Coordinates of N, CA and C in Angstrom, one line a residue:
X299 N 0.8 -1.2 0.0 CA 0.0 0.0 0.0 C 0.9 1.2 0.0
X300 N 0.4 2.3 -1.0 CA 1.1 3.4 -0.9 C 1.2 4.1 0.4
X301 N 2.1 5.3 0.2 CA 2.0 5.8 1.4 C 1.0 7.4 1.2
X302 N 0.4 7.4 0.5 CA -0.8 8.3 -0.1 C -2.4 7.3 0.3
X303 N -2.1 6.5 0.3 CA -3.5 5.3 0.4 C -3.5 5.0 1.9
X304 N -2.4 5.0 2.5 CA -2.1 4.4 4.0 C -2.8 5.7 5.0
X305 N -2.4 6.5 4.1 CA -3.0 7.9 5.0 C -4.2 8.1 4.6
X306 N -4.9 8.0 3.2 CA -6.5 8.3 2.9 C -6.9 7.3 3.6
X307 N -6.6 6.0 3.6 CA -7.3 5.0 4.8 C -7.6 5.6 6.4
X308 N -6.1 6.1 6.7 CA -6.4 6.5 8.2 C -7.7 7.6 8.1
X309 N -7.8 8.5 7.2 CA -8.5 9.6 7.7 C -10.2 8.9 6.6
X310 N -10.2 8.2 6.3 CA -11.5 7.5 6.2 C -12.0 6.9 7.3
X311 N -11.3 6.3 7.6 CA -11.1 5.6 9.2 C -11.6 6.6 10.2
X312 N -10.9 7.5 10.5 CA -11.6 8.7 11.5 C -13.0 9.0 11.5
X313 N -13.4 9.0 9.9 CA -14.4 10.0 9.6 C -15.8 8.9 9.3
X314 N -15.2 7.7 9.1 CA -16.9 6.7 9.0 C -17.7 6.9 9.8
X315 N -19.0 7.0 9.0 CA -20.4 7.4 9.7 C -20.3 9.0 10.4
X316 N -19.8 9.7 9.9 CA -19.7 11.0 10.7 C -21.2 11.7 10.2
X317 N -21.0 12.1 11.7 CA -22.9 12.8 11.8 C -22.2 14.2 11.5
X318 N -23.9 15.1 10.9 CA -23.7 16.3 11.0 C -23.3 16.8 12.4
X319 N -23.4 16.4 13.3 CA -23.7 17.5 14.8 C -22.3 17.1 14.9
X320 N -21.5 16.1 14.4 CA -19.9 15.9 15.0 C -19.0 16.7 14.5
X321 N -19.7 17.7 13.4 CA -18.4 18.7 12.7 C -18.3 19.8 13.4
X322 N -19.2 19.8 14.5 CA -18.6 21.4 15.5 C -18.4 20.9 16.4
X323 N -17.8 19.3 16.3 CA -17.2 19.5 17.5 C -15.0 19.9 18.0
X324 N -14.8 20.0 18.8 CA -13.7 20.8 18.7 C -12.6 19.8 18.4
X325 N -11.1 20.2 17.9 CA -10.2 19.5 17.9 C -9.3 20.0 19.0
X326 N -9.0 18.6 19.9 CA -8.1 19.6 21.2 C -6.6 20.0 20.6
X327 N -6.3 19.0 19.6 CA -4.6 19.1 19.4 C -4.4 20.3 18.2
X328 N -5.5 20.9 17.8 CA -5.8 22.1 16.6 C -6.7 23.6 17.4
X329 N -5.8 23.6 18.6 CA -6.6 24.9 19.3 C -7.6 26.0 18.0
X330 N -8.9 25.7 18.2 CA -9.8 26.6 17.6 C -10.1 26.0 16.7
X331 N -9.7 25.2 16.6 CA -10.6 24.2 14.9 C -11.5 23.3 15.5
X332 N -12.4 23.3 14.9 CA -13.6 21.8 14.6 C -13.1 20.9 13.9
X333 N -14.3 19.8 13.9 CA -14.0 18.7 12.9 C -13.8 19.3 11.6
X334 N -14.9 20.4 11.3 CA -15.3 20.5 10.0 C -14.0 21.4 9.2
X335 N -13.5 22.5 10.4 CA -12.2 23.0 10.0 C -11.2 22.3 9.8
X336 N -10.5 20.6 10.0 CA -9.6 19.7 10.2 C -10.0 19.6 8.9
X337 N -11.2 19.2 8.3 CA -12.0 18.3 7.2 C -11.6 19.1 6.1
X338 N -12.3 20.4 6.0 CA -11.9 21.5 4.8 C -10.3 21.9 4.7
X339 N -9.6 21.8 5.4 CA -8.3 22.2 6.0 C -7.4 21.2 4.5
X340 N -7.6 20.0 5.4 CA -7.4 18.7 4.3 C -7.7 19.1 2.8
X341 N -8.9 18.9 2.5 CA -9.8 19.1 1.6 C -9.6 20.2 0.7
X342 N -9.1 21.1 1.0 CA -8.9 22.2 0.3 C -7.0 22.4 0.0
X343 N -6.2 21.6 0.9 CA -5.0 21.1 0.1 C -4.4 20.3 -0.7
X344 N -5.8 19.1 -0.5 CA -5.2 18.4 -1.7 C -6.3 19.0 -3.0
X345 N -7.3 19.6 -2.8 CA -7.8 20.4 -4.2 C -6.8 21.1 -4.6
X346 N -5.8 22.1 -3.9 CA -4.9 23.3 -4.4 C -4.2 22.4 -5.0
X347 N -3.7 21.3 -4.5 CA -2.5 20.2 -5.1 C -2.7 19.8 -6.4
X348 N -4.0 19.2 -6.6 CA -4.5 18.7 -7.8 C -4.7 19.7 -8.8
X349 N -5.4 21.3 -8.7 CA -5.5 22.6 -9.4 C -4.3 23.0 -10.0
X350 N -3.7 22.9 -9.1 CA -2.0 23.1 -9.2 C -0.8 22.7 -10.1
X351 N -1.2 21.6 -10.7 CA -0.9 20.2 -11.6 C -1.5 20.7 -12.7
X352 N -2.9 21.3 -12.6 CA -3.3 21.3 -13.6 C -4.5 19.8 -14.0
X353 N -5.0 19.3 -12.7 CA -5.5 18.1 -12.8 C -7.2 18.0 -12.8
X354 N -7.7 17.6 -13.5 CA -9.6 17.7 -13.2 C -9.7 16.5 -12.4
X355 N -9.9 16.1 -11.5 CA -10.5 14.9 -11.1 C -11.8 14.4 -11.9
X356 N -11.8 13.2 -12.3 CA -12.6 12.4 -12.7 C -13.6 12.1 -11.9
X357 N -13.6 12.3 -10.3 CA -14.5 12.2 -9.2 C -14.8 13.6 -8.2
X358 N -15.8 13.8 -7.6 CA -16.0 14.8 -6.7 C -15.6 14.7 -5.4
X359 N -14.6 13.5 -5.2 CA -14.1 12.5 -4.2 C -12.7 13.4 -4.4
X360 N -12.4 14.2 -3.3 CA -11.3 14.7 -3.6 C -9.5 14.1 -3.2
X361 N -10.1 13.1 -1.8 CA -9.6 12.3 -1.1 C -8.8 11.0 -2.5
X362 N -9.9 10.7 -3.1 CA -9.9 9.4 -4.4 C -9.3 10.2 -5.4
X363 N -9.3 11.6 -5.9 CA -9.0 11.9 -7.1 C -7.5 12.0 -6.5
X364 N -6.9 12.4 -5.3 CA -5.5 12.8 -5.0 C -5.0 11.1 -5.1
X365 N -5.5 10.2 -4.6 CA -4.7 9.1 -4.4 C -4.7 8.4 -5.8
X366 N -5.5 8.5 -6.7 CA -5.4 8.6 -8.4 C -4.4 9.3 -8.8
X367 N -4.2 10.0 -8.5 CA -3.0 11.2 -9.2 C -1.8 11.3 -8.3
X368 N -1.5 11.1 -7.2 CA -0.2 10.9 -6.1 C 1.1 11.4 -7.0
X369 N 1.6 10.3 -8.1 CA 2.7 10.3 -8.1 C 2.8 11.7 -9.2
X370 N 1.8 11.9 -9.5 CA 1.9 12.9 -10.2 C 2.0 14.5 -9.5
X371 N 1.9 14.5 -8.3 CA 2.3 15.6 -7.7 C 3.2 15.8 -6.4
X372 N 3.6 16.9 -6.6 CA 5.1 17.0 -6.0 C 4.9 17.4 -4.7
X373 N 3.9 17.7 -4.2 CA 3.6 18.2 -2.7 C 3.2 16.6 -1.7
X374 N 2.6 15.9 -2.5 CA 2.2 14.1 -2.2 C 2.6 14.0 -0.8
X375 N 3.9 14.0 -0.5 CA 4.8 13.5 0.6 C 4.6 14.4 1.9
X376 N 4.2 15.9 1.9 CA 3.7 16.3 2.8 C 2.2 16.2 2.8
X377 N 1.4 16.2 2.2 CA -0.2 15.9 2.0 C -0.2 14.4 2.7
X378 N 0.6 13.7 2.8 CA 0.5 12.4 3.6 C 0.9 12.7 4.9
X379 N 1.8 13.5 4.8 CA 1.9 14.1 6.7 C 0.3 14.7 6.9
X380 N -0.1 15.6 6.7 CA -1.5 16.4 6.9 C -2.2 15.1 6.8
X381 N -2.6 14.7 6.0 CA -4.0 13.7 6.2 C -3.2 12.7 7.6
X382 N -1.9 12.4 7.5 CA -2.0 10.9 9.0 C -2.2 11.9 10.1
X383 N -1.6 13.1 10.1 CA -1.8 14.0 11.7 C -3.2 14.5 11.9
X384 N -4.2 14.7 10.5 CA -5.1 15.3 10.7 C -6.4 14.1 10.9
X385 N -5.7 13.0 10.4 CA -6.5 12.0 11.0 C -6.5 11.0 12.3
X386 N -5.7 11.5 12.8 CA -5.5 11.4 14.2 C -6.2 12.4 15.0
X387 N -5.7 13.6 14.5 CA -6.2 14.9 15.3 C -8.0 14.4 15.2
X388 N -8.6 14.5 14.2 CA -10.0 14.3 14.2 C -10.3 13.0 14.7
X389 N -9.9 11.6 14.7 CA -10.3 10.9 15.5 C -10.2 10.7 16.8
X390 N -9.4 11.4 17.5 CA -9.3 12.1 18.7 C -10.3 13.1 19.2
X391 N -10.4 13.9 18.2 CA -12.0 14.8 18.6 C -13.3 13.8 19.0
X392 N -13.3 12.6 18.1 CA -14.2 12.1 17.9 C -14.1 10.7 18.7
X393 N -13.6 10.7 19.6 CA -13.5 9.5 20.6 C -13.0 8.2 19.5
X394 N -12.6 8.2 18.9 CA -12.1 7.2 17.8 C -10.7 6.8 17.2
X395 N -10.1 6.0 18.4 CA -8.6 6.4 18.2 C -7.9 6.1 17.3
X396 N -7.2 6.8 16.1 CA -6.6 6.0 15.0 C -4.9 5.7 15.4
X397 N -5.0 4.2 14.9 CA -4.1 3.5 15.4 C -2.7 3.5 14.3
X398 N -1.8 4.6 15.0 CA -0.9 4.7 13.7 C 0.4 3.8 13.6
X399 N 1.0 3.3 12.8 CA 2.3 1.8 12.7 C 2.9 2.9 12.8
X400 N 4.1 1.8 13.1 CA 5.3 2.0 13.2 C 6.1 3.0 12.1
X401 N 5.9 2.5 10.5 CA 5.9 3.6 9.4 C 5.2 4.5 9.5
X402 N 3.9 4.6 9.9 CA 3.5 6.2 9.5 C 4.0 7.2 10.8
X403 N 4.1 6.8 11.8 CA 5.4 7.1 13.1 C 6.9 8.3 12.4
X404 N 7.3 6.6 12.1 CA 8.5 7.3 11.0 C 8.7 7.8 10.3
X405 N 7.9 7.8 9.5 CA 7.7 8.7 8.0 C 7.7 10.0 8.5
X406 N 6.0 10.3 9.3 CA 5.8 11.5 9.5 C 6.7 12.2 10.7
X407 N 7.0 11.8 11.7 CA 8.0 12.5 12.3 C 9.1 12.8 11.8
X408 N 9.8 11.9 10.7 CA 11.1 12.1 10.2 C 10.9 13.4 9.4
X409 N 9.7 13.9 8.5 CA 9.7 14.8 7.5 C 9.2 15.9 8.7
X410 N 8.6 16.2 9.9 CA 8.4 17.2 10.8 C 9.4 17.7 11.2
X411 N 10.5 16.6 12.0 CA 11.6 16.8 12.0 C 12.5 17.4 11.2
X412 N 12.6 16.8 9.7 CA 13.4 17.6 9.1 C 12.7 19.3 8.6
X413 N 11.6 19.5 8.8 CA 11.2 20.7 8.6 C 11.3 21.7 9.7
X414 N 11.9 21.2 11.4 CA 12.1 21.8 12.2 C 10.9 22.1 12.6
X415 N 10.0 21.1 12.2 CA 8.6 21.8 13.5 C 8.3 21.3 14.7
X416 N 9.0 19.8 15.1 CA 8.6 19.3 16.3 C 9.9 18.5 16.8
X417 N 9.8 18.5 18.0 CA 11.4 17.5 18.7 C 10.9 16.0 18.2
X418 N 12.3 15.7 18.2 CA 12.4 14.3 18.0 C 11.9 13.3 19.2
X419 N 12.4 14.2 20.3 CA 12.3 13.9 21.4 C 10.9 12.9 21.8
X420 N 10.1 13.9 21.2 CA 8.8 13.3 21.5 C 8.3 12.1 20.4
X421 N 9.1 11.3 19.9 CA 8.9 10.1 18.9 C 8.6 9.0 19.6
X422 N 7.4 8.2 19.3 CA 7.6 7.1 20.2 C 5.9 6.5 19.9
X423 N 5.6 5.2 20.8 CA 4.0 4.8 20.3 C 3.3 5.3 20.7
X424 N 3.8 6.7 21.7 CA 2.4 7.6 22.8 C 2.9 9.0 21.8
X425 N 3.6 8.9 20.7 CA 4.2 10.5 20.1 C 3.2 11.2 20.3
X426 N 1.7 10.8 19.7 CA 0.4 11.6 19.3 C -0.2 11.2 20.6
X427 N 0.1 11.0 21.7 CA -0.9 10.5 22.3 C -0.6 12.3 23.8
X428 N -0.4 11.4 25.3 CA -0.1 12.1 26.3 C 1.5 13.0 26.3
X429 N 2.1 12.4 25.5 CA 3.4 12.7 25.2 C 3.8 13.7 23.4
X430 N 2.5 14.3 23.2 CA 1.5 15.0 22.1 C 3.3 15.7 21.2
X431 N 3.5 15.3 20.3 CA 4.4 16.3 19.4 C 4.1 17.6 19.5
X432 N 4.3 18.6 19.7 CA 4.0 20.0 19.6 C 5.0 21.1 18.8
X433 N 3.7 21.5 17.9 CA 4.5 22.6 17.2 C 5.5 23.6 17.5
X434 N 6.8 23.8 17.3 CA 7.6 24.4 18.1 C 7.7 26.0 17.2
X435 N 7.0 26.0 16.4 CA 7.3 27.1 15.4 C 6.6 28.5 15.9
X436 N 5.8 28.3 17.0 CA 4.5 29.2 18.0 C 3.8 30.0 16.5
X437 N 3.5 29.3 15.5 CA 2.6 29.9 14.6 C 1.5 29.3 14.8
X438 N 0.2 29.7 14.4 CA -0.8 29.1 15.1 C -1.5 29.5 13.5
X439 N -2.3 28.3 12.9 CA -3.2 28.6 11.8 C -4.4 29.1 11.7
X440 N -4.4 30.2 10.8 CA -5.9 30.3 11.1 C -6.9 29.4 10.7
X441 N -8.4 29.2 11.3 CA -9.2 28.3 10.9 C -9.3 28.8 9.5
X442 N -9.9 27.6 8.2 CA -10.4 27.7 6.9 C -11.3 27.5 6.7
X443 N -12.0 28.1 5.4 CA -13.7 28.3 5.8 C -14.6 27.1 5.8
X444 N -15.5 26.6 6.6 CA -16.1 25.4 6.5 C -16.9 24.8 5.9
X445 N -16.6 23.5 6.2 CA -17.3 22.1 5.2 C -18.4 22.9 5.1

């Protein structure tokens, strides 16, 4: 399994059966975001990604048209960081814990790491859990407009 497919799985996984009334609810590890801000957040990066290429998706599945097109865009490798953290982050909102391996551990910490946004320090099978990776950059995002 790609590493584009391994992450659209986790954050399908988060979001099965999501009710309307669960999109306001809050994200704790995304101070000031909802579900629905985590969801559009996603959602509207890998649209820019695929726009960006120059790509029409063949589906209104934005999630399916990116993992259709992956190798064909150059941003892929961080868009897999965003969907495994943001599908954590949301199944965390949502009392639904996504269970992340050992590779998506190392992948995505290795490329945080090398971007200088989070200690290494905090790597491990609780990284995302009590022992939470934290942005070290003190930039805070704004929310984006919602689902």
């Amino acid at each position: 399994m790609s590493d584009v497919a391994r992450a659209a799985r986790l954050l399908r996984e988060a979001t099965r059966d999501l009710g309307a009334a669960e999109l306001s609810r809050p994200v704790p590890s995304c101070p000031g975001w909802t579900v629905s801000d985590a969801l559009t957040h996603v959602a509207e990066n890998l649209a820019g990604d695929l726009a960006e290429a120059g790509l029409r998706p063949e589906t209104a599945d934005v999630l399916t048209a990116y993992e259709l097109h992956a190798a064909e865009l150059p941003r892929a490798e961080f868009q897999v960081l965003d969907m495994t953290l943001h599908a954590w982050d949301i199944g965390r909102a949502l009392g639904r814990p996504v269970e992340l391996g050992d590779a998506d551990l190392d992948l995505r910490m290795t490329e945080r790491a090398r971007r200088g946004r989070v200690s290494v320090a905090t790597r491990g099978a609780d990284a995302f859990g009590a022992g939470e990776a934290r942005e070290q950059s003190g930039t805070r995002r704004p929310a984006p407009s919602r689902f």
